[in-house]
mmCIF file with all atom_site columns, C-alpha atoms in Angstrom:
data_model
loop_
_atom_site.group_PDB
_atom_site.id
_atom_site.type_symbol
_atom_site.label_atom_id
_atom_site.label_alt_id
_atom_site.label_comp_id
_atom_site.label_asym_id
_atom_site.label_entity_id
_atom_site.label_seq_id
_atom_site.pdbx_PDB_ins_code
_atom_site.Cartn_x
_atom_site.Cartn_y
_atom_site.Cartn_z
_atom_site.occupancy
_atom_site.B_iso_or_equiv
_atom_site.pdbx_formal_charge
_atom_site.auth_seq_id
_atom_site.auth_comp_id
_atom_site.auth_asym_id
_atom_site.auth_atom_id
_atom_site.pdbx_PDB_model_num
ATOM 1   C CA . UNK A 1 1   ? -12.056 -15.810 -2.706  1.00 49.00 ? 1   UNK A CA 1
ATOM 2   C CA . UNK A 1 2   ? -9.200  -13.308 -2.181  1.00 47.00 ? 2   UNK A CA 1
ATOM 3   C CA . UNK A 1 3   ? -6.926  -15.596 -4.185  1.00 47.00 ? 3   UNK A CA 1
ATOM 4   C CA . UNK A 1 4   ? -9.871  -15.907 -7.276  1.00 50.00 ? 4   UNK A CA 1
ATOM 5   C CA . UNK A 1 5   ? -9.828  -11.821 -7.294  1.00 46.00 ? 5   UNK A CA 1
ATOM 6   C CA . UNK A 1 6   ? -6.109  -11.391 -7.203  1.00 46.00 ? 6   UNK A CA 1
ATOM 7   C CA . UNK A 1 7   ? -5.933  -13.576 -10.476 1.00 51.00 ? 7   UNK A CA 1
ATOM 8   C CA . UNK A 1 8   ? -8.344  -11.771 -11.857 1.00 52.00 ? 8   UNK A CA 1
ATOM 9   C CA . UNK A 1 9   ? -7.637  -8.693  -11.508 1.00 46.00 ? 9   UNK A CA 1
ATOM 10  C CA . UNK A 1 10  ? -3.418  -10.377 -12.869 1.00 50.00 ? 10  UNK A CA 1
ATOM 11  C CA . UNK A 1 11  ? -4.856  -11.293 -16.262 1.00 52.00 ? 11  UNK A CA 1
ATOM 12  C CA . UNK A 1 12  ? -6.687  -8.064  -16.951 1.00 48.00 ? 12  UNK A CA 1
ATOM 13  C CA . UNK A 1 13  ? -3.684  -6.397  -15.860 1.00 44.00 ? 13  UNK A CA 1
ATOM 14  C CA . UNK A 1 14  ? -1.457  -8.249  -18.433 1.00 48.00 ? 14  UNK A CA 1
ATOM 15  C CA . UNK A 1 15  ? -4.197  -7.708  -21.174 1.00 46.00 ? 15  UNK A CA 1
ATOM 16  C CA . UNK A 1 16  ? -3.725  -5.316  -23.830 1.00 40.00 ? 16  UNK A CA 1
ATOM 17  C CA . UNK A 1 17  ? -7.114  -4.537  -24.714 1.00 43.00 ? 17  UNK A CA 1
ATOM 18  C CA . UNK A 1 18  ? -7.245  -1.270  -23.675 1.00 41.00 ? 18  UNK A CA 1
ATOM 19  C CA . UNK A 1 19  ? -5.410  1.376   -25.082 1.00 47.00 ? 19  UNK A CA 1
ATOM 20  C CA . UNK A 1 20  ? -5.032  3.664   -22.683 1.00 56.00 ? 20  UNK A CA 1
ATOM 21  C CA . UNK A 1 21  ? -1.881  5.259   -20.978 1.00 74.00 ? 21  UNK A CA 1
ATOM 22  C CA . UNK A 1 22  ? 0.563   3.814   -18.607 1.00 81.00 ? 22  UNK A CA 1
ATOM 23  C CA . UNK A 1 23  ? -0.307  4.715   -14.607 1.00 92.00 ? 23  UNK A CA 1
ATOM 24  C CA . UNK A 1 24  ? 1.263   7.695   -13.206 1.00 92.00 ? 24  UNK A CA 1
ATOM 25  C CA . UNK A 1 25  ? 4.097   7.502   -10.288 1.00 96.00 ? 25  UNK A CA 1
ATOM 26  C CA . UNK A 1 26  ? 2.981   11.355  -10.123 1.00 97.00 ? 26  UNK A CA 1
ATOM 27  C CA . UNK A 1 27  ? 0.172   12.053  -7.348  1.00 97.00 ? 27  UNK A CA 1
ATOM 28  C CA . UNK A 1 28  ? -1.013  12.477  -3.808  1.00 98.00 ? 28  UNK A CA 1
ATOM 29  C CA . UNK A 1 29  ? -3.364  10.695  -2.148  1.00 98.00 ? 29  UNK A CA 1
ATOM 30  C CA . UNK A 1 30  ? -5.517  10.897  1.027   1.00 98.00 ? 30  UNK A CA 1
ATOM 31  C CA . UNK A 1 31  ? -7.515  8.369   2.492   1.00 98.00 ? 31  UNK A CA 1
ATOM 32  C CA . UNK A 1 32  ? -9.697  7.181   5.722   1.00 98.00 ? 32  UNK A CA 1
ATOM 33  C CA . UNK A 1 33  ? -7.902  3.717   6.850   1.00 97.00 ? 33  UNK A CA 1
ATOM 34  C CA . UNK A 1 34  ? -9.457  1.095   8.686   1.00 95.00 ? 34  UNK A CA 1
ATOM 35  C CA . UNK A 1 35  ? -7.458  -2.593  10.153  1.00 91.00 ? 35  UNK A CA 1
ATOM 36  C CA . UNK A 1 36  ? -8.934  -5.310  11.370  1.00 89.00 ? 36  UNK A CA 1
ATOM 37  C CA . UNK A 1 37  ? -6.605  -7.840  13.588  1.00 80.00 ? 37  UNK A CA 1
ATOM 38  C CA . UNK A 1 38  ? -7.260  -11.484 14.468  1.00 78.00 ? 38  UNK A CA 1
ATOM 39  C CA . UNK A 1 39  ? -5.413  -10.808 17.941  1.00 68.00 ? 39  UNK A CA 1
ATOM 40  C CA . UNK A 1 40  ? -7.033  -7.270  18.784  1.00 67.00 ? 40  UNK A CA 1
ATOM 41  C CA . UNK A 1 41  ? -10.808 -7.308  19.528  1.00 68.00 ? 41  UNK A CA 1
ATOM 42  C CA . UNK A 1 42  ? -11.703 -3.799  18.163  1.00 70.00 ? 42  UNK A CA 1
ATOM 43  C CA . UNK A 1 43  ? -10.929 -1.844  14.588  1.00 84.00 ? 43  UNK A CA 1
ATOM 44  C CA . UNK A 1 44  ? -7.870  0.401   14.185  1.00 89.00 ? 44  UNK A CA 1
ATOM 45  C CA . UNK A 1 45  ? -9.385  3.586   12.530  1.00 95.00 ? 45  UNK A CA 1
ATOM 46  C CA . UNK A 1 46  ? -7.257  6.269   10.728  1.00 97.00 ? 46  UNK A CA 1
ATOM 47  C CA . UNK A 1 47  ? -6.122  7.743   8.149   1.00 98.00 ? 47  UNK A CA 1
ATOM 48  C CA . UNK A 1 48  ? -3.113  7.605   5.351   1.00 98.00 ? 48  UNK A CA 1
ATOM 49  C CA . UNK A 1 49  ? -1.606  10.445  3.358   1.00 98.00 ? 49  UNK A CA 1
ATOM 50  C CA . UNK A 1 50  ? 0.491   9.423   0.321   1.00 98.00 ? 50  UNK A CA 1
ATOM 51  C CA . UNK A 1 51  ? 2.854   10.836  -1.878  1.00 98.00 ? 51  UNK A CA 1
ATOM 52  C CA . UNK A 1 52  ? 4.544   10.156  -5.203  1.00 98.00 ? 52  UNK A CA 1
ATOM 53  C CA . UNK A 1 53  ? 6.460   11.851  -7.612  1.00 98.00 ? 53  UNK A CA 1
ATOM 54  C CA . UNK A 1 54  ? 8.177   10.209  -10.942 1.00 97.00 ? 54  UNK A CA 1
ATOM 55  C CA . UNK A 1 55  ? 11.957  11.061  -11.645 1.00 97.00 ? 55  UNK A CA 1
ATOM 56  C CA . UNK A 1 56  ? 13.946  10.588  -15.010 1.00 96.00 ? 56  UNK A CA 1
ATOM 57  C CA . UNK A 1 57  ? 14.917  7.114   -16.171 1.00 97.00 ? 57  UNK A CA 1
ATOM 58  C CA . UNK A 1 58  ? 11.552  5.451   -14.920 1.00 97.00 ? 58  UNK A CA 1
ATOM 59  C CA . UNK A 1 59  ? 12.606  6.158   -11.024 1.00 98.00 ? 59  UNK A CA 1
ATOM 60  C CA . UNK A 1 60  ? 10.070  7.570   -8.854  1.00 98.00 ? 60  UNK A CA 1
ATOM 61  C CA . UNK A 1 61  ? 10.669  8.483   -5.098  1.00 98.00 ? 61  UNK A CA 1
ATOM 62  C CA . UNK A 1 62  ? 7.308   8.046   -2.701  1.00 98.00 ? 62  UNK A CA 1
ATOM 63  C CA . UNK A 1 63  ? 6.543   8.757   1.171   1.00 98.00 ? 63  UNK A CA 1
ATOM 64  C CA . UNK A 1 64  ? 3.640   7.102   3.303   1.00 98.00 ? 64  UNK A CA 1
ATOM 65  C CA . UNK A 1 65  ? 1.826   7.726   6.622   1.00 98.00 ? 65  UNK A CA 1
ATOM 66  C CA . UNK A 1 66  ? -0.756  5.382   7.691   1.00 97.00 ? 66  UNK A CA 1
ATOM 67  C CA . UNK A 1 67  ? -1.981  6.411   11.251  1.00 96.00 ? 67  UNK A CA 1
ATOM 68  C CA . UNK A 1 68  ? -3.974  4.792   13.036  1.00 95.00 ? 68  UNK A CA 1
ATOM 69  C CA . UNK A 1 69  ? -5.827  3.829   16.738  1.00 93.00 ? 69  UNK A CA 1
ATOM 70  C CA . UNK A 1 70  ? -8.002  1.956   18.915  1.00 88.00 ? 70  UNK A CA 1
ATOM 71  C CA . UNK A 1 71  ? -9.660  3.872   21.312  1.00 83.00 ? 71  UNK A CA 1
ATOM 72  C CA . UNK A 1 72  ? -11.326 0.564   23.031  1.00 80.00 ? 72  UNK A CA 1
ATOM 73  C CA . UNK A 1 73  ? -7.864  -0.523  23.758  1.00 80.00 ? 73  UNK A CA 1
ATOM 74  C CA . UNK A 1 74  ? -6.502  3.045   23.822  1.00 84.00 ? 74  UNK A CA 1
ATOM 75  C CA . UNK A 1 75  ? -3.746  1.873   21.554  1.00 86.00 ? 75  UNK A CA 1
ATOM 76  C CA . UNK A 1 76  ? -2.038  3.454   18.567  1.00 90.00 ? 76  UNK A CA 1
ATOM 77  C CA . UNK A 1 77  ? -0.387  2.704   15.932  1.00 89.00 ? 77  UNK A CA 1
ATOM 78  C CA . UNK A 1 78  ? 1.743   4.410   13.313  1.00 94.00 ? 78  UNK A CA 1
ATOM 79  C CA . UNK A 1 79  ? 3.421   2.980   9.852   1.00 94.00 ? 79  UNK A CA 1
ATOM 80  C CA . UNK A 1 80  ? 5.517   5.565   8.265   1.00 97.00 ? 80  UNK A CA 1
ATOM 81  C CA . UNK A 1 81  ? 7.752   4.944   4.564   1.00 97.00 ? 81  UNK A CA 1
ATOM 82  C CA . UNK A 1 82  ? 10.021  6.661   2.427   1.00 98.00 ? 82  UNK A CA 1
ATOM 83  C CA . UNK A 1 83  ? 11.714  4.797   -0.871  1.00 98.00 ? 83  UNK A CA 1
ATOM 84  C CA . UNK A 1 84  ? 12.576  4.802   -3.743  1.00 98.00 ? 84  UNK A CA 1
ATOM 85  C CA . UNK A 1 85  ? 11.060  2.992   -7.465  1.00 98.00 ? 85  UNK A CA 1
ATOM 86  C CA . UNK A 1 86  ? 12.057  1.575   -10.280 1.00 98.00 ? 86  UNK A CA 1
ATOM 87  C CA . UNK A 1 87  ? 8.708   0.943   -13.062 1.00 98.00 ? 87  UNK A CA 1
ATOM 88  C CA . UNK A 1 88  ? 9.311   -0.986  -16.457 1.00 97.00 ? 88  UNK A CA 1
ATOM 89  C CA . UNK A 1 89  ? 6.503   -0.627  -19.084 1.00 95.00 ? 89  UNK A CA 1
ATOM 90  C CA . UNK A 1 90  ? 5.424   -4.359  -20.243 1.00 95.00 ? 90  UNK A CA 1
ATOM 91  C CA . UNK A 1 91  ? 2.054   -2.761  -21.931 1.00 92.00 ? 91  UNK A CA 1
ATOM 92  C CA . UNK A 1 92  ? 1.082   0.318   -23.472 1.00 89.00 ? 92  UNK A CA 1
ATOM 93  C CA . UNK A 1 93  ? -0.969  0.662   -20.201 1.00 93.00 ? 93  UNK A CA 1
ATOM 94  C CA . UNK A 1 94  ? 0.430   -1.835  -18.175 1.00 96.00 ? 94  UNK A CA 1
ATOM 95  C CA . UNK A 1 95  ? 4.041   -1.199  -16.052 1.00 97.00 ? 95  UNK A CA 1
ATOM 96  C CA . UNK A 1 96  ? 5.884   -3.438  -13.160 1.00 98.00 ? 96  UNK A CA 1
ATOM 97  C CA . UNK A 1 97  ? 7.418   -1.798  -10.779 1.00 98.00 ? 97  UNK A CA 1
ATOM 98  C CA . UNK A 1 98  ? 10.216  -2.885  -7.806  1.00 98.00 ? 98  UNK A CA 1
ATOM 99  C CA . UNK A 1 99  ? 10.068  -0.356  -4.212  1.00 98.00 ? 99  UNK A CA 1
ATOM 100 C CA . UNK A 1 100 ? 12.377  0.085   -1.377  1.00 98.00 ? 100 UNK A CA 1
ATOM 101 C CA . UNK A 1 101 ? 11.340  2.024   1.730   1.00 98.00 ? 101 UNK A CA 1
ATOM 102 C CA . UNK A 1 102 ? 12.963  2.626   4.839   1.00 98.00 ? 102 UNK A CA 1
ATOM 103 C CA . UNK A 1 103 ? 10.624  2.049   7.988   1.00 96.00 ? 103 UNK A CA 1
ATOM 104 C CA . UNK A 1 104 ? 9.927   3.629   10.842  1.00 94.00 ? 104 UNK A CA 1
ATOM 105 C CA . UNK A 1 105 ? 6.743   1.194   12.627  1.00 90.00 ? 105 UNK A CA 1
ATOM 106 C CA . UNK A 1 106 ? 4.936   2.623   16.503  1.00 90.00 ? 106 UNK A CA 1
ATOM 107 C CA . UNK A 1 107 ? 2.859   0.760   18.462  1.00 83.00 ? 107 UNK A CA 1
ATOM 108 C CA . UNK A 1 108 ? 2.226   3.169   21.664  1.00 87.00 ? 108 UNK A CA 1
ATOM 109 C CA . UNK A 1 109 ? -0.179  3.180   24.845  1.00 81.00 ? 109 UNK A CA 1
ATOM 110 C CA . UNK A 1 110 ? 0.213   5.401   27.342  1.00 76.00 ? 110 UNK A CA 1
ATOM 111 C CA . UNK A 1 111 ? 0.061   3.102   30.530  1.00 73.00 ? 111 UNK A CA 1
ATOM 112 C CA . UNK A 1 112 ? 2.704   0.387   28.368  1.00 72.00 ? 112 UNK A CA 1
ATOM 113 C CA . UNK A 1 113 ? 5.239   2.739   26.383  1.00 73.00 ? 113 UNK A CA 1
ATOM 114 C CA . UNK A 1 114 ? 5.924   1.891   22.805  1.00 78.00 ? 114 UNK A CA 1
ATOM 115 C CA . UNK A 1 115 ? 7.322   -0.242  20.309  1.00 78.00 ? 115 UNK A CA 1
ATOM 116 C CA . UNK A 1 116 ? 9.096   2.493   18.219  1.00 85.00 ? 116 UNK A CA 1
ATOM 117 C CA . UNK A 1 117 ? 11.398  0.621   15.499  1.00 86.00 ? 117 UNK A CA 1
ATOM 118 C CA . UNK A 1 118 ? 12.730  1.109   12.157  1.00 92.00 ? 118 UNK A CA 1
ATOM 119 C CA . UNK A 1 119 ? 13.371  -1.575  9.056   1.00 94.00 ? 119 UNK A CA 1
ATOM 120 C CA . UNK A 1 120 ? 12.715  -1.403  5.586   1.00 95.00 ? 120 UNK A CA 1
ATOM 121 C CA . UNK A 1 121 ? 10.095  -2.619  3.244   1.00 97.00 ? 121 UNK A CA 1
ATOM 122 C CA . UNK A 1 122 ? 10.319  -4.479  -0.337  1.00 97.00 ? 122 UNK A CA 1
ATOM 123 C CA . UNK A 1 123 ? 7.583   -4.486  -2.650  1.00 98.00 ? 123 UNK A CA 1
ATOM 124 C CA . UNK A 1 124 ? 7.185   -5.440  -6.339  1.00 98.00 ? 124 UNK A CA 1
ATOM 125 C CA . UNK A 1 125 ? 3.620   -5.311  -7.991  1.00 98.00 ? 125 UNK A CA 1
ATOM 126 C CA . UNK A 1 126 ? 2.159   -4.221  -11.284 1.00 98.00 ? 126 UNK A CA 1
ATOM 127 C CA . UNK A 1 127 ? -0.108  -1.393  -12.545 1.00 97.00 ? 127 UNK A CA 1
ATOM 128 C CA . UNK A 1 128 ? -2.257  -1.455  -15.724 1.00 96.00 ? 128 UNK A CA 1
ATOM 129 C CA . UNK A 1 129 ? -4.586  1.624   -16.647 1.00 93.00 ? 129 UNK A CA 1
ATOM 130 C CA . UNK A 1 130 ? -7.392  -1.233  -17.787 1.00 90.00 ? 130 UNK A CA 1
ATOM 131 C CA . UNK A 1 131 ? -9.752  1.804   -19.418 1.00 88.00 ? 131 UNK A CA 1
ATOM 132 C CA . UNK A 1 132 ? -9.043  5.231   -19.791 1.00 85.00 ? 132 UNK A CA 1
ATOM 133 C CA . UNK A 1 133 ? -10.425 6.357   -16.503 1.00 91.00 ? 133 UNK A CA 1
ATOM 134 C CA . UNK A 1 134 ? -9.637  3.070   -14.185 1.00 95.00 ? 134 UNK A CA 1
ATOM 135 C CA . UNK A 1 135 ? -6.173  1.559   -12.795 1.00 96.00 ? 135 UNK A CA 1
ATOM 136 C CA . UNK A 1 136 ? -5.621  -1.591  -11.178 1.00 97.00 ? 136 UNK A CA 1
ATOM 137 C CA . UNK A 1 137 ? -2.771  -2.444  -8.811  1.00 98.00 ? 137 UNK A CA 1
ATOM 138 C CA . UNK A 1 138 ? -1.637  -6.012  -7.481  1.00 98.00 ? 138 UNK A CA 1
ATOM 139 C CA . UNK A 1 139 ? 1.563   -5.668  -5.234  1.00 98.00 ? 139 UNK A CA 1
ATOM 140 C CA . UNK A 1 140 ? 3.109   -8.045  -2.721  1.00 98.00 ? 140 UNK A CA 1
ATOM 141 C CA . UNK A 1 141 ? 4.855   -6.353  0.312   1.00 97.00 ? 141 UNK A CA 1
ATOM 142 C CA . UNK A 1 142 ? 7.536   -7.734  2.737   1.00 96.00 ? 142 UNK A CA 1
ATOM 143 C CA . UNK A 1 143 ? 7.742   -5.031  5.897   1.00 93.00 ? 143 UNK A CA 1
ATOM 144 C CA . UNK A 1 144 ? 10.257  -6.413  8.663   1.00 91.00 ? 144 UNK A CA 1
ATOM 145 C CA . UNK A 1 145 ? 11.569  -4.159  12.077  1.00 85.00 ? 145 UNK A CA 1
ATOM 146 C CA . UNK A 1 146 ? 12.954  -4.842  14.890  1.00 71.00 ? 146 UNK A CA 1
ATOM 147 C CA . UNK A 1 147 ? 12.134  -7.334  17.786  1.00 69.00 ? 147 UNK A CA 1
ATOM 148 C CA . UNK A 1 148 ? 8.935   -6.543  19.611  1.00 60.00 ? 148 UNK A CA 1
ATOM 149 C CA . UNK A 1 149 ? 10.208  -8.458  22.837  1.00 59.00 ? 149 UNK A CA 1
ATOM 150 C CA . UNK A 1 150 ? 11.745  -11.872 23.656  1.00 62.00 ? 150 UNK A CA 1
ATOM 151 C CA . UNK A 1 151 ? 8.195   -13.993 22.958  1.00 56.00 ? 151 UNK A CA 1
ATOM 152 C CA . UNK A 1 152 ? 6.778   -11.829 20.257  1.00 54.00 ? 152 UNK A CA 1
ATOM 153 C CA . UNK A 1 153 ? 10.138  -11.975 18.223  1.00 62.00 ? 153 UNK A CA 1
ATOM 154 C CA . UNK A 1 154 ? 10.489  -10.162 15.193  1.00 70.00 ? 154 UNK A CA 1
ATOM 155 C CA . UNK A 1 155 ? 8.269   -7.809  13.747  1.00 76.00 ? 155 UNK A CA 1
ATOM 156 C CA . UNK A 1 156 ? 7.908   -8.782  10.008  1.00 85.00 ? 156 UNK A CA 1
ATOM 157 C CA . UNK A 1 157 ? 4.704   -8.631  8.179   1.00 87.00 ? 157 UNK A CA 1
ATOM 158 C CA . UNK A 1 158 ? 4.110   -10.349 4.041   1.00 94.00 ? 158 UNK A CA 1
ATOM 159 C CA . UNK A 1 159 ? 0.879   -8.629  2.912   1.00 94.00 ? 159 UNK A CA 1
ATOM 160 C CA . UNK A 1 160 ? -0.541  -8.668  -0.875  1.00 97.00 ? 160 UNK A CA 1
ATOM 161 C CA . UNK A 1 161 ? -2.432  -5.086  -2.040  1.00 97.00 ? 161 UNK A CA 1
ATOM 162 C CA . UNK A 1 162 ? -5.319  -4.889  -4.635  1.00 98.00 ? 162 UNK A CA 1
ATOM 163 C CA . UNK A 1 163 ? -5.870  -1.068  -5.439  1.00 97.00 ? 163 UNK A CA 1
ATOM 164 C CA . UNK A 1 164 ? -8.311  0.350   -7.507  1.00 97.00 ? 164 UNK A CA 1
ATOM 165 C CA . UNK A 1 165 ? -8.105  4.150   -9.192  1.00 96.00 ? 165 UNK A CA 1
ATOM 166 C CA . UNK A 1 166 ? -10.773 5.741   -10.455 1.00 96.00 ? 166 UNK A CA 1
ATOM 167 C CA . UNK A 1 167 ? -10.229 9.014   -12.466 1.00 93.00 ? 167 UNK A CA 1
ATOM 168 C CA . UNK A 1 168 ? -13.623 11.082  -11.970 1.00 94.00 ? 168 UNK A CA 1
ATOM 169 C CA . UNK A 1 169 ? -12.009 14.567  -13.378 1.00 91.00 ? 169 UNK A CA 1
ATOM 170 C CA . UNK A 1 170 ? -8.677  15.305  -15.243 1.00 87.00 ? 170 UNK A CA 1
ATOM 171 C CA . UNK A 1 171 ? -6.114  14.352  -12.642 1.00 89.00 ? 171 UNK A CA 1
ATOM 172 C CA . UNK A 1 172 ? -8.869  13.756  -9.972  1.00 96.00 ? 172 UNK A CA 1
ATOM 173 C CA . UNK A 1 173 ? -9.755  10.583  -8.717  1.00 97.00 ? 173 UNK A CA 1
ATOM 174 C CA . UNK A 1 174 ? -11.323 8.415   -5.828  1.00 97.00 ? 174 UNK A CA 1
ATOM 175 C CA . UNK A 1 175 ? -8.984  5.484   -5.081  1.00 98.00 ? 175 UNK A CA 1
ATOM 176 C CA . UNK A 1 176 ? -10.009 2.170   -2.592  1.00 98.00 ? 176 UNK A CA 1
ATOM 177 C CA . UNK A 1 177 ? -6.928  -0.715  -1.797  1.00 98.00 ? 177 UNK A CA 1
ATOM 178 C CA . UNK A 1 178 ? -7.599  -3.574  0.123   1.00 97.00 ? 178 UNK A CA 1
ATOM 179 C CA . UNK A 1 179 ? -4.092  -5.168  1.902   1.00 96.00 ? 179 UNK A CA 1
ATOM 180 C CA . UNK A 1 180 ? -4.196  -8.453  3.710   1.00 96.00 ? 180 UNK A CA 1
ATOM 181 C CA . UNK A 1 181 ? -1.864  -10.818 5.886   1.00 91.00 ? 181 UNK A CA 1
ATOM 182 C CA . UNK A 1 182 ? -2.469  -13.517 7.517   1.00 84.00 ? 182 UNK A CA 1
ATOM 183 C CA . UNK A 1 183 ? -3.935  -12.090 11.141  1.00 84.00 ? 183 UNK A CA 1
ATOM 184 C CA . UNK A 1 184 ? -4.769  -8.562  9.457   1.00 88.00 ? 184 UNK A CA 1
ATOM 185 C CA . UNK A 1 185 ? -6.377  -6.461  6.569   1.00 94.00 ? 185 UNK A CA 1
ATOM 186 C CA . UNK A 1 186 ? -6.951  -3.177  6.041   1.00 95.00 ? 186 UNK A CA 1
ATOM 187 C CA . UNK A 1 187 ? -9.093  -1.140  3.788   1.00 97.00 ? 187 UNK A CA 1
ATOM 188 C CA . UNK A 1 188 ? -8.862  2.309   2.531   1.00 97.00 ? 188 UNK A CA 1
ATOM 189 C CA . UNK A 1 189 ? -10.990 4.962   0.688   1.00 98.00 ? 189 UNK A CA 1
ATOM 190 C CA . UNK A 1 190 ? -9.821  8.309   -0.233  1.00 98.00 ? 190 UNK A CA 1
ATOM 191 C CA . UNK A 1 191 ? -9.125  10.769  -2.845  1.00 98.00 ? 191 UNK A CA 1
ATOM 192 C CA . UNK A 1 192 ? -5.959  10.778  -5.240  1.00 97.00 ? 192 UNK A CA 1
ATOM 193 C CA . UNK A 1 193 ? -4.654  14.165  -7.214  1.00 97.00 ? 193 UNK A CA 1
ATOM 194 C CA . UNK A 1 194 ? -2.285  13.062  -10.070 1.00 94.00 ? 194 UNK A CA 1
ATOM 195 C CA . UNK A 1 195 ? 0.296   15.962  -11.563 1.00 91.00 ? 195 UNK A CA 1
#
């Protein structure tokens, strides 16, 4: 199903029906997060703060926080970015775009200690403004850190994003993305101010 909605949502991406403008690199966003885990019986709950702001030559540099716990398992968990963009119009509405981040990833509970680590984060995706007041996102993320411990190896996480925009007001919107990985996915609804 996931796979029939990300294809989907690719072709009316690529259209060019619409004539409306590209999507803006220029905005902050706020949002109430919520991850589900195959391996952790329980929701993470949380919240994400986002922000983005477009530079010359089609750069844009962009910081997120997702932060999130479980307070069955009294376990939190913190995701934390910073990068920098590249976006190429391919549409009048429709741009691809190419992000690095660097990575800081916590795991913590307070009888355990913490898996603190850093890494980095690739993503590429694409953005299309379908209608004047609604933009679509597909992206495809690679996140990798350090090792967890000797048995859990590596932590590196490939998750795909579909985002939705909605612009309610001039440069006001509601915004919802849905990410998922193989043992995870994660939903969030929230509120995005574009300048």
């Amino acid at each position: 199903m996931i796979k029939k909605i990300f294809f989907t949502t690719t072709l009316l991406a690529m259209s060019n029906l619409a004539l409306a403008e590209r999507p803006s690199f220029s905005y902050f966003e706020a949002g109430a997060t919520e991850l589900e885990h195959d391996l952790v019986v329980g929701d993470f709950t949380g919240f994400e703060l986002t922000g983005s702001y477009e530079l010359p030559d089609n750069f844009y540099i962009v910081g997120k926080a997702v932060i999130t716990s479980d307070k069955d398992l009294d376990l939190d968990m913190e995701t934390k970015t910073i990068g920098i963009g590249y976006h190429e119009k391919i549409f009048s509405n429709t741009v691809l775009f190419a992000q690095a981040d660097a990575v800081a990833v916590v795991f913590s509970r307070p009888e355990s200690g913490q898996f603190d680590e850093q890494g980095y984060q690739f993503s590429v995706g694409i953005k299309s403004q379908i209608i004047d007041n609604l933009e679509v996102e597909l992206t495809y993320k690679r996140l990798s850190t350090g090792e967890v411990d000797e048995d859990f190896g590596d932590y590196r996480v490939d998750y795909a994003l579909l985002g939705l925009h909605y612009i309610v007001a001039s440069g006001v919107g509601i915004y919802a993305d849905y990410e998922k990985e193989d043992d995870s996915e994660r939903t969030v609804v929230g509120i995005r101010y574009e300048f």
